[in-house]
Short mmCIF file of C-alpha atoms in Angstrom, two decimals:
data_model
loop_
_atom_site.label_atom_id
_atom_site.label_comp_id
_atom_site.label_asym_id
_atom_site.label_seq_id
_atom_site.Cartn_x
_atom_site.Cartn_y
_atom_site.Cartn_z
CA MET A 788 -19.09 25.08 -17.53
CA GLU A 789 -16.23 22.52 -18.27
CA GLU A 790 -12.23 23.42 -18.03
CA PRO A 791 -11.13 23.26 -21.40
CA VAL A 792 -8.55 20.53 -21.75
CA ASP A 793 -5.53 20.39 -23.54
CA THR A 794 -4.91 17.70 -26.51
CA ALA A 795 -2.30 15.35 -24.99
CA THR A 796 -4.52 15.08 -22.12
CA ALA A 797 -7.64 15.13 -24.88
CA ILE A 798 -5.51 12.03 -26.01
CA LEU A 799 -4.55 10.07 -23.24
CA ALA A 800 -8.03 10.38 -21.84
CA SER A 801 -9.21 8.87 -25.27
CA ALA A 802 -6.45 6.14 -25.13
CA ALA A 803 -7.23 5.66 -21.53
CA VAL A 804 -11.28 5.12 -22.86
CA LEU A 805 -9.99 2.55 -25.69
CA LEU A 806 -7.96 0.80 -23.48
CA ARG A 807 -11.48 -0.67 -21.92
CA GLU A 808 -12.15 -2.22 -25.15
CA ARG A 809 -8.81 -3.70 -25.93
CA THR A 810 -5.13 -3.80 -25.57
CA PHE A 811 -2.66 -0.69 -26.38
CA ASP A 812 -1.33 -3.09 -29.50
CA ASP A 813 -5.08 -2.96 -30.69
CA ILE A 814 -4.81 0.61 -30.62
CA SER A 815 -4.16 2.34 -33.83
CA TYR A 816 -3.01 5.86 -34.00
CA ARG A 817 -6.00 6.84 -36.78
CA ALA A 818 -8.45 4.89 -34.22
CA LEU A 819 -7.59 7.05 -31.19
CA ALA A 820 -7.37 10.30 -33.89
CA ASP A 821 -10.95 9.55 -34.52
CA GLU A 822 -12.25 8.91 -31.06
CA VAL A 823 -10.15 12.43 -30.03
CA GLY A 824 -11.57 14.38 -33.01
CA ILE A 825 -8.39 15.37 -34.27
CA SER A 826 -6.20 14.52 -36.88
CA GLU A 827 -3.59 11.27 -37.11
CA ARG A 828 -0.53 13.29 -37.04
CA THR A 829 -1.33 15.90 -34.58
CA ILE A 830 -0.86 12.59 -32.29
CA TYR A 831 2.26 12.05 -34.00
CA ARG A 832 3.15 15.47 -33.34
CA GLN A 833 2.50 14.88 -29.62
CA TYR A 834 3.99 11.36 -29.39
CA PRO A 835 5.79 9.99 -32.29
CA THR A 836 5.90 6.82 -31.40
CA ARG A 837 4.27 4.19 -30.03
CA ALA A 838 7.13 4.16 -27.04
CA HIS A 839 6.25 7.83 -26.36
CA LEU A 840 2.45 7.16 -26.30
CA ILE A 841 2.24 4.31 -23.87
CA ALA A 842 5.25 6.41 -21.61
CA ALA A 843 2.92 8.50 -21.31
CA LEU A 844 -0.34 7.35 -21.06
CA SER A 845 1.45 5.01 -18.36
CA ASN A 846 2.08 8.22 -16.26
CA TRP A 847 -1.00 9.80 -16.42
CA ILE A 848 -2.46 6.56 -15.99
CA GLU A 849 -0.82 6.12 -12.17
CA GLN A 850 -1.86 9.98 -11.92
CA ALA A 851 -5.63 9.89 -12.37
CA PHE A 852 -5.87 6.37 -11.05
CA PHE A 853 -3.23 4.64 -9.33
CA PRO A 854 -2.41 8.14 -7.30
CA LEU A 855 -0.20 6.84 -4.37
CA PRO A 856 -1.25 7.84 -0.39
CA PRO A 857 1.13 9.68 0.92
CA PHE A 858 3.76 7.79 3.38
CA VAL A 859 6.46 8.78 6.18
CA THR A 860 7.14 5.43 7.80
CA VAL A 861 7.64 1.18 5.90
CA SER A 862 4.67 1.01 7.77
CA ASP A 863 2.72 4.17 5.76
CA PHE A 864 4.14 2.53 2.25
CA ARG A 865 3.22 -1.20 2.97
CA ALA A 866 -0.36 0.44 3.66
CA ALA A 867 -0.01 2.21 0.78
CA VAL A 868 1.08 -0.51 -1.90
CA HIS A 869 -1.56 -2.85 -0.47
CA GLU A 870 -4.28 -0.08 -1.13
CA ARG A 871 -1.73 0.06 -5.14
CA PHE A 872 -2.40 -3.48 -6.10
CA ARG A 873 -6.23 -3.76 -5.19
CA ALA A 874 -6.70 -0.48 -7.19
CA PHE A 875 -4.70 -3.06 -9.54
CA ASP A 876 -6.89 -5.71 -10.19
CA ALA A 877 -9.64 -3.36 -10.27
CA SER A 878 -8.79 -2.45 -12.78
CA PRO A 879 -6.34 -4.75 -14.60
CA ALA A 880 -5.88 -3.39 -18.36
CA TYR A 881 -4.59 0.27 -16.79
CA ALA A 882 -1.81 -1.88 -14.79
CA TYR A 883 -0.63 -3.47 -17.60
CA VAL A 884 -0.24 -0.37 -19.62
CA GLY A 885 2.31 0.86 -15.99
CA ALA A 886 3.88 -3.11 -16.37
CA ARG A 887 3.95 -2.83 -19.93
CA ALA A 888 5.84 1.30 -19.63
CA SER A 889 8.46 0.71 -16.96
CA ALA A 890 9.85 -2.53 -19.23
CA ILE A 891 10.68 -0.07 -22.38
CA SER A 892 13.75 2.26 -22.33
CA PRO A 893 12.73 6.31 -21.00
CA THR A 894 11.48 8.13 -23.58
CA LEU A 895 10.99 11.19 -21.43
CA ASP A 896 12.70 13.88 -20.02
CA ILE A 897 10.58 13.87 -16.60
CA GLU A 898 11.38 14.58 -13.13
CA PRO A 899 11.41 11.17 -11.15
CA ALA A 900 8.86 10.30 -10.09
CA TYR A 901 6.30 10.21 -6.38
CA ILE A 902 7.36 7.39 -5.80
CA THR A 903 10.73 7.76 -5.59
CA ARG A 904 10.67 10.98 -4.20
CA ALA A 905 9.22 10.11 -1.42
CA ILE A 906 10.41 6.40 -1.00
CA GLU A 907 13.79 8.72 -0.62
CA ALA A 908 12.28 10.46 1.62
CA MET A 909 10.94 8.10 3.89
CA LEU A 910 14.98 6.30 3.49
CA ASP A 911 16.25 9.65 4.93
CA VAL A 912 14.72 9.86 7.69
CA ALA A 913 14.02 5.92 9.09
CA ALA A 914 18.09 5.67 8.02
CA PRO A 915 19.86 8.73 8.20
CA THR A 916 23.21 6.78 8.56
CA LEU A 917 22.92 4.18 4.90
CA ASN A 918 25.52 5.56 3.06
CA ARG A 919 24.02 6.54 -0.56
CA ARG A 920 25.14 3.45 -2.54
CA ASP A 921 22.47 1.60 -0.18
CA ARG A 922 20.11 4.09 -0.01
CA ARG A 923 20.02 4.01 -4.13
CA ARG A 924 20.18 -0.06 -4.27
CA LEU A 925 17.28 0.01 -1.43
CA ALA A 926 14.91 3.08 -3.12
CA ALA A 927 15.50 1.48 -6.87
CA SER A 928 14.54 -2.39 -4.63
CA LEU A 929 11.31 -1.10 -2.76
CA ARG A 930 10.49 0.58 -5.99
CA TYR A 931 10.06 -1.89 -7.82
CA PHE A 932 8.40 -4.49 -5.30
CA SER A 933 5.46 -1.67 -5.51
CA SER A 934 5.45 -1.25 -9.03
CA ALA A 935 2.82 -2.54 -11.72
CA MET A 936 5.95 -4.58 -12.81
CA PHE A 937 5.75 -6.58 -9.90
CA TRP A 938 2.56 -7.01 -9.49
CA ALA A 939 1.78 -7.98 -13.68
CA ARG A 940 4.60 -10.46 -13.04
CA LEU A 941 2.48 -12.02 -9.46
CA ARG A 942 -0.90 -12.01 -11.20
CA THR A 943 0.33 -13.55 -14.96
CA GLY A 944 2.84 -15.53 -13.55
CA PHE A 945 1.48 -17.00 -10.88
CA ASP A 946 -2.34 -15.84 -11.22
CA MET A 947 -2.23 -14.16 -7.68
CA ASP A 948 -4.81 -11.70 -6.54
CA ALA A 949 -3.98 -8.47 -4.86
CA GLY A 950 -4.02 -10.44 -1.66
CA GLU A 951 -1.20 -12.51 -2.55
CA ILE A 952 0.47 -10.14 -4.12
CA CYS A 953 0.55 -7.97 -1.05
CA ASP A 954 1.45 -11.11 1.81
CA ALA A 955 4.84 -11.81 -1.69
CA PHE A 956 5.57 -7.62 -1.25
CA ASP A 957 5.54 -7.85 2.64
CA ARG A 958 8.14 -10.61 2.23
CA ALA A 959 10.33 -8.82 -0.34
CA VAL A 960 10.72 -5.28 1.69
CA GLY A 961 10.48 -7.00 4.75
CA ASP A 962 13.90 -9.80 3.00
CA VAL A 963 15.45 -6.94 1.42
CA LEU A 964 14.85 -3.96 4.93
CA ALA A 965 16.61 -6.72 7.20
CA LYS A 966 19.82 -6.87 4.49
CA LEU A 967 20.33 -3.51 5.02
CA LEU A 968 19.70 -3.02 8.07
CA ASP A 969 18.87 -3.41 11.94
CA ALA A 970 15.85 -5.61 12.49
CA THR A 971 14.27 -3.41 14.58
CA TRP A 972 14.15 -0.44 12.25
CA ALA A 973 12.47 -3.22 8.75
CA GLU A 974 9.46 -3.71 11.48
CA ARG A 975 8.57 0.64 11.86
#
């Protein structure tokens, strides 16, 4: 017996299916409603604008297709992001939705993403004396370097594959950590 799916999840899952055939811009609310088997008005009730839809779709795709393994140390963080970038290479249409969603203004009142909380927790343990301002700056930088946006910029702008993007990520993370922390911590 299948578990019932709520309307919002059904819409997002159907949008993900349609992304295999077309770009996000080519997915109309009408086509999405037809795919789900509901009225177009129901789509608008759930996602009043395309910005709301892409933000929710991006969050759903990240949880469903790009879950980030837990990490505590910088080494664990790097390994988790490398795995994430390889997953982005395997499903670029989904990764591009995440990149595009991160470029729009926030539309959802949601808690900080898992990765943001995990990076902050890693920094709390690894650099307990780091002041609040620098911790926030460092967390924001690490969040960006591990994002779909960073991957997409290097993939489309420089035609890099996941391995090359991982190398660029490692260099960027190493440089940022070295600027704020002593060199021995940056290698942990």
